[in-house]
Each structure stands twice: as C-alpha cells, then as structure tokens.
Amino acid sequence: MKTITLNEPGSFSLTQMAEPDAPGSGEALLRVHRVGICGTDLHAYRGRQPYFTYPRILGHELGVEIVALGADTNGLNLAVGDRCSVEAYLNCGTCSACRRGRTNCCTSLQTLGVHTDGGMREMITLPADKLVKSASLSYDQLAIVEMLSIGAHAVQRGQPLKGENVLVIGAGPIGLGAIQFARLAGAEVTVMEVSEVRMAFCREQIGIETFVNAKQDDVDNALRSAGGGELPTLVFDATGNVHSMNAAFSFVEQAGRLVLIGLVQDNITFFDPEFHRREMTVMSSRNATRADFEQVVSAIEAGHINVDPWITHRAGPNEMIGVYDSWLDPESGVIKAMLEF
C-alpha cells in the first residue's frame, strides 16, 4: 500500500508498505480515502511541533471506510462499508482524566500522526470505538470533522450565551470551527485577522460581518465599537502565536473568559494586577471528545455547516510531496488542503 512518511523536517518519502493484518479484537481495518492537512502537520513539517519524533506517518483528519471488523465489535453499531470519521486521540480509559470523561486529556494520550503513526497510507487498523459513522456525509466532509471538533470543544469550554459579544482571533481552520459553533450557539461573533483572504472567506462563506484587522486597526477602539462600547466577554485565540496569545488578555471585558485553543512552544505571560482587576477566567482547550465529534457530524448532516468551500487544495499521494511546500505559503490561499487516496 502507498504510504507517505515525514522522515525529518522538510522531507517526505512515498513508499510501498505491506497491508495490515486482519483486525484483532476490538479493532477495525480501514481504507483511508481522505486525509485533511492540519496545522499540526505543517508544524511537524517545519520542525516546530511539540512532543514529536521522526520519522512519522502524519495524518489524523481522516475520512475512512470500514473494510473488516475484529471480534468484540458487535455492540458498536458498525458494519463493513460504513463511512466514518476518526476520533484521533488514543486514550487509556483508566487514568483520572479518562475516568472523569475527559478523554481528550488522558495522561498517556497518543494522537494519530503526532505521537503514533497516522493515516497518510491507504489502509490503517484502529480501535473500532474511535469511529464515528455517517450514512450521508462524504469522505471530504468526514475528513473535516476532526478539525471542526477542535473548535466545537473550545466553544463548549467557553459556553457562549445567546447574544454574547464574542471575539475569535485567527480565522485559520481551527478558528473557523470556533466561529461556526459560537454562531450556532447564538453569539455575536467578531473575527480578528490579518489576512484579507481569510476575512473574505469568513464574510462570503460564513456570513461574518464584523472584523478587526490586527495590523491596521486600533484594536481596543475597534473592539469597543463592535461591542457597543464594551470589550468582548468571551475571547478565543486560535492563532498559536505567542504574541497574539499574550495580547489576547487585554481584549477581555471585566469578568470575562479567555480560551486559548492554539498551542505554542513558549511561555504565555500576562500582567497580574490587570488580570486580577478583571477577575478573568482563562482556559486552555485541548483536542476534542466523542461528544464533540458527534455534535459536528450532526451539524453537517443537518446542513448547519457547509464545509464544501473550505477545501481549496487537493492532491493525490504521488503529487502531494511536490506541492506541500506551496501549502505553507499564505499567498496560496489555502483554507484546507486534502490528500486523496
């Protein structure tokens, strides 16, 4: 089977590997049809991804087909031929976080394509209970579910209220997910971006009307203008940029909440007297849970989210290595790139 491996930063190889054996107990053998290219993949390619070792088969945004099911999977309501998304976080099930339902924070968590080999190959064997099936979604749509689940989980952490003044910083793929689910919760969403292409996408495809350009605008005045003289009471930072994440503390209204979705290899700092004066709540948001995946699948099935315009670039395994560098260029206009097997 065709397999793409990231051997070291900046260096992919396409090889032939043996197909997996028949699935064991509790497992499913899967044919990979789509792999969404994630920010994590881009960071790994650049050599900037935390907790990452090489060589590694990337890929955790997957649209797959069940080829075979092992023993002890009868109770999962799965069948050969089902189309599925993959909950890409392998958890132990027994640690303190898992016992409390916080499987996304498992103490021994392994994310596909990061801590263990992922889906940039024609076939893969995974625990069957990590599959989220849909009778109606396409493989393209299923491959975007994981990315949207990150944003859905962050919104669940922030708990926006109907009509609440919410700011999302960064309209990359993860920020777009947060924007979508904050809007579905009824919040009034402002987007802070520096890319005209991404702002245009938010305007045309999602219906966002209020923007702040972090490079051109007086940010404090622009945010207060959008909020009727007040700062947002809920802010999501989806940039993964240390300067943006540090600055986000100053964008939160009194008694507001800040949710940091992006991950950065640096220290986040803030001025404590100002932090205390506002009695601000700060949260991180990591990965997603099965409930988030199911929420996303239901939202796409119901037509609340149209992900078709998000896929702006595509390539097969023979072409991807040659075009991958271009996908890192902001000028290429990539929203979501897709590997097709």
Short mmCIF file of C-alpha atoms in Angstrom, two decimals, residues 75-302:
data_model
loop_
_atom_site.label_atom_id
_atom_site.label_comp_id
_atom_site.label_asym_id
_atom_site.label_seq_id
_atom_site.Cartn_x
_atom_site.Cartn_y
_atom_site.Cartn_z
CA GLY A 75 -22.11 -3.65 20.15
CA LEU A 76 -20.72 -0.64 18.30
CA ASN A 77 -23.37 -0.48 15.54
CA LEU A 78 -20.74 -0.63 12.82
CA ALA A 79 -20.63 -2.63 9.59
CA VAL A 80 -18.26 -3.28 6.71
CA GLY A 81 -18.71 -0.50 4.16
CA ASP A 82 -19.63 2.20 6.70
CA ARG A 83 -18.13 5.64 6.06
CA CYS A 84 -16.60 7.14 9.19
CA SER A 85 -14.65 9.96 10.73
CA VAL A 86 -11.97 9.03 13.25
CA GLU A 87 -11.67 10.27 16.82
CA ALA A 88 -7.91 10.57 16.50
CA TYR A 89 -6.93 10.51 20.18
CA LEU A 90 -5.99 7.13 21.65
CA ASN A 91 -6.63 7.21 25.40
CA CYS A 92 -6.07 4.68 28.18
CA GLY A 93 -9.57 4.72 29.68
CA THR A 94 -8.33 4.27 33.24
CA CYS A 95 -6.45 7.43 34.30
CA SER A 96 -8.04 10.19 36.37
CA ALA A 97 -8.96 12.30 33.34
CA CYS A 98 -10.46 9.35 31.44
CA ARG A 99 -12.49 8.26 34.47
CA ARG A 100 -13.96 11.78 34.61
CA GLY A 101 -14.91 11.70 30.93
CA ARG A 102 -12.06 14.00 29.91
CA THR A 103 -10.58 11.50 27.46
CA ASN A 104 -9.01 14.37 25.49
CA CYS A 105 -6.71 14.98 28.48
CA CYS A 106 -5.63 11.36 29.07
CA THR A 107 -2.28 11.24 30.86
CA SER A 108 -0.94 8.81 28.22
CA LEU A 109 -2.80 10.26 25.23
CA GLN A 110 -1.48 9.42 21.78
CA THR A 111 -2.72 11.49 18.86
CA LEU A 112 -2.59 9.81 15.46
CA GLY A 113 0.08 11.33 13.25
CA VAL A 114 1.76 13.04 16.20
CA HIS A 115 2.65 10.60 18.98
CA THR A 116 1.96 7.49 16.87
CA ASP A 117 1.74 6.86 13.13
CA GLY A 118 -1.32 8.30 11.43
CA GLY A 119 -3.37 7.96 8.29
CA MET A 120 -1.23 9.04 5.33
CA ARG A 121 -1.45 5.50 3.98
CA GLU A 122 -4.01 3.53 2.06
CA MET A 123 -5.05 1.31 4.99
CA ILE A 124 -4.84 1.52 8.78
CA THR A 125 -6.04 -0.53 11.76
CA LEU A 126 -7.57 1.37 14.68
CA PRO A 127 -9.77 0.71 17.72
CA ALA A 128 -13.30 0.40 16.38
CA ASP A 129 -14.72 2.52 19.19
CA LYS A 130 -12.84 5.52 17.74
CA LEU A 131 -15.04 5.53 14.63
CA VAL A 132 -17.92 7.99 14.21
CA LYS A 133 -20.03 6.88 11.25
CA SER A 134 -22.41 8.77 9.00
CA ALA A 135 -24.76 7.38 6.39
CA SER A 136 -24.89 10.65 4.46
CA LEU A 137 -21.57 12.52 4.76
CA SER A 138 -18.94 12.28 2.03
CA TYR A 139 -15.33 11.34 2.71
CA ASP A 140 -14.40 15.01 2.24
CA GLN A 141 -16.87 16.03 4.93
CA LEU A 142 -15.81 13.23 7.27
CA ALA A 143 -12.15 14.28 6.97
CA ILE A 144 -13.06 17.78 8.21
CA VAL A 145 -14.97 16.55 11.28
CA GLU A 146 -11.86 16.29 13.48
CA MET A 147 -10.78 19.83 12.70
CA LEU A 148 -14.26 21.20 13.41
CA SER A 149 -14.40 19.19 16.63
CA ILE A 150 -11.43 21.16 17.97
CA GLY A 151 -13.41 24.37 17.54
CA ALA A 152 -16.61 22.79 18.88
CA HIS A 153 -14.77 21.64 22.00
CA ALA A 154 -13.31 25.10 22.56
CA VAL A 155 -16.78 26.64 22.29
CA GLN A 156 -18.10 24.06 24.75
CA ARG A 157 -15.34 25.15 27.14
CA GLY A 158 -16.22 28.83 26.74
CA GLN A 159 -20.01 28.33 26.98
CA PRO A 160 -21.11 31.38 24.94
CA LEU A 161 -24.55 32.76 25.69
CA LYS A 162 -27.10 33.76 23.10
CA GLY A 163 -26.33 37.32 22.01
CA GLU A 164 -22.98 37.39 23.83
CA ASN A 165 -20.19 39.56 22.40
CA VAL A 166 -17.57 37.01 21.31
CA LEU A 167 -14.19 37.54 19.65
CA VAL A 168 -12.36 34.83 17.68
CA ILE A 169 -8.72 35.65 16.97
CA GLY A 170 -7.37 33.83 13.94
CA ALA A 171 -9.53 32.54 11.08
CA GLY A 172 -7.43 29.55 10.15
CA PRO A 173 -9.16 26.13 10.08
CA ILE A 174 -9.39 25.82 13.88
CA GLY A 175 -10.61 29.38 14.29
CA LEU A 176 -13.22 28.77 11.59
CA GLY A 177 -14.56 25.88 13.66
CA ALA A 178 -14.82 28.10 16.73
CA ILE A 179 -16.56 30.78 14.67
CA GLN A 180 -19.10 28.30 13.32
CA PHE A 181 -20.04 26.81 16.68
CA ALA A 182 -20.07 30.15 18.52
CA ARG A 183 -22.55 31.36 15.90
CA LEU A 184 -24.63 28.19 16.25
CA ALA A 185 -24.79 28.95 19.98
CA GLY A 186 -26.31 32.33 19.12
CA ALA A 187 -23.30 34.52 19.94
CA GLU A 188 -22.50 37.77 18.14
CA VAL A 189 -19.08 36.99 16.67
CA THR A 190 -16.29 39.40 15.72
CA VAL A 191 -13.26 37.99 13.90
CA MET A 192 -9.74 39.37 14.30
CA GLU A 193 -7.46 38.56 11.36
CA VAL A 194 -4.61 39.98 9.30
CA SER A 195 -5.31 38.00 6.12
CA GLU A 196 -7.69 39.66 3.67
CA VAL A 197 -8.23 36.27 2.02
CA ARG A 198 -9.41 34.67 5.27
CA MET A 199 -11.58 37.66 6.17
CA ALA A 200 -13.20 37.45 2.74
CA PHE A 201 -13.81 33.74 3.28
CA CYS A 202 -15.48 34.40 6.64
CA ARG A 203 -17.64 37.09 5.09
CA GLU A 204 -18.69 35.16 1.99
CA GLN A 205 -18.93 31.61 3.30
CA ILE A 206 -19.93 32.02 6.96
CA GLY A 207 -21.66 35.38 6.99
CA ILE A 208 -19.40 37.22 9.45
CA GLU A 209 -19.94 40.97 9.26
CA THR A 210 -17.62 42.41 11.92
CA PHE A 211 -13.85 42.23 11.58
CA VAL A 212 -10.80 43.70 13.26
CA ASN A 213 -7.53 43.84 11.32
CA ALA A 214 -4.86 43.43 13.99
CA LYS A 215 -2.24 45.11 11.81
CA GLN A 216 -4.22 48.10 10.60
CA ASP A 217 -6.85 48.92 13.23
CA ASP A 218 -6.70 50.47 16.68
CA VAL A 219 -7.72 47.16 18.22
CA ASP A 220 -9.15 48.43 21.50
CA ASN A 221 -11.30 51.06 19.79
CA ALA A 222 -12.40 48.63 17.07
CA LEU A 223 -13.45 46.00 19.62
CA ARG A 224 -15.33 48.52 21.73
CA SER A 225 -17.06 49.87 18.63
CA ALA A 226 -18.18 46.36 17.70
CA GLY A 227 -19.39 45.73 21.26
CA GLY A 228 -21.34 48.90 21.91
CA GLY A 229 -18.52 50.45 23.92
CA GLU A 230 -17.51 47.25 25.73
CA LEU A 231 -14.86 44.62 25.11
CA PRO A 232 -15.86 41.03 24.32
CA THR A 233 -16.88 38.95 27.33
CA LEU A 234 -15.58 35.78 25.65
CA VAL A 235 -12.40 35.60 23.57
CA PHE A 236 -11.00 32.60 21.70
CA ASP A 237 -7.39 32.72 20.46
CA ALA A 238 -6.80 30.18 17.69
CA THR A 239 -3.54 31.57 16.35
CA GLY A 240 -0.86 29.50 18.06
CA ASN A 241 1.16 32.72 18.05
CA VAL A 242 2.75 33.74 21.35
CA HIS A 243 2.42 37.48 20.68
CA SER A 244 -1.26 37.16 19.84
CA MET A 245 -1.93 34.90 22.82
CA ASN A 246 -0.25 37.33 25.22
CA ALA A 247 -2.11 40.28 23.72
CA ALA A 248 -5.46 38.48 23.99
CA PHE A 249 -5.51 39.05 27.77
CA SER A 250 -6.08 42.76 27.12
CA PHE A 251 -9.08 42.15 24.84
CA VAL A 252 -11.30 40.57 27.52
CA GLU A 253 -14.02 42.56 29.28
CA GLN A 254 -14.37 42.67 33.09
CA ALA A 255 -15.28 39.22 34.48
CA GLY A 256 -14.81 37.73 31.00
CA ARG A 257 -13.35 34.46 29.73
CA LEU A 258 -10.35 33.73 27.54
CA VAL A 259 -10.00 30.34 25.81
CA LEU A 260 -6.58 29.54 24.34
CA ILE A 261 -7.06 26.98 21.58
CA GLY A 262 -3.71 27.30 19.82
CA LEU A 263 -0.57 25.62 21.12
CA VAL A 264 2.80 27.36 21.13
CA GLN A 265 6.27 26.30 22.30
CA ASP A 266 6.75 29.32 24.51
CA ASN A 267 5.69 30.93 27.78
CA ILE A 268 2.39 32.78 27.93
CA THR A 269 2.69 35.86 30.17
CA PHE A 270 0.27 38.48 31.48
CA PHE A 271 0.30 41.44 33.88
CA ASP A 272 -1.13 40.05 37.10
CA PRO A 273 -2.71 43.23 38.55
CA GLU A 274 -4.72 43.73 35.36
CA PHE A 275 -5.63 40.04 35.26
CA HIS A 276 -6.92 40.22 38.83
CA ARG A 277 -8.69 43.53 38.30
CA ARG A 278 -10.80 41.94 35.61
CA GLU A 279 -11.29 38.67 37.56
CA MET A 280 -10.69 36.96 34.25
CA THR A 281 -11.18 33.24 33.66
CA VAL A 282 -8.51 31.67 31.44
CA MET A 283 -8.89 28.21 29.92
CA SER A 284 -6.95 26.02 27.57
CA SER A 285 -8.76 23.80 25.10
CA ARG A 286 -7.19 20.53 24.03
CA ASN A 287 -8.35 18.21 21.26
CA ALA A 288 -11.98 17.06 21.49
CA THR A 289 -14.22 14.36 22.94
CA ARG A 290 -16.53 11.89 21.23
CA ALA A 291 -19.48 14.12 22.12
CA ASP A 292 -17.82 16.93 20.14
CA PHE A 293 -17.36 14.63 17.12
CA GLU A 294 -20.99 13.57 17.27
CA GLN A 295 -22.11 17.20 17.55
CA VAL A 296 -20.09 18.12 14.45
CA VAL A 297 -21.37 15.19 12.40
CA SER A 298 -24.95 16.08 13.34
CA ALA A 299 -24.40 19.77 12.45
CA ILE A 300 -23.05 18.93 8.98
CA GLU A 301 -25.76 16.32 8.36
CA ALA A 302 -28.42 18.89 9.30
#
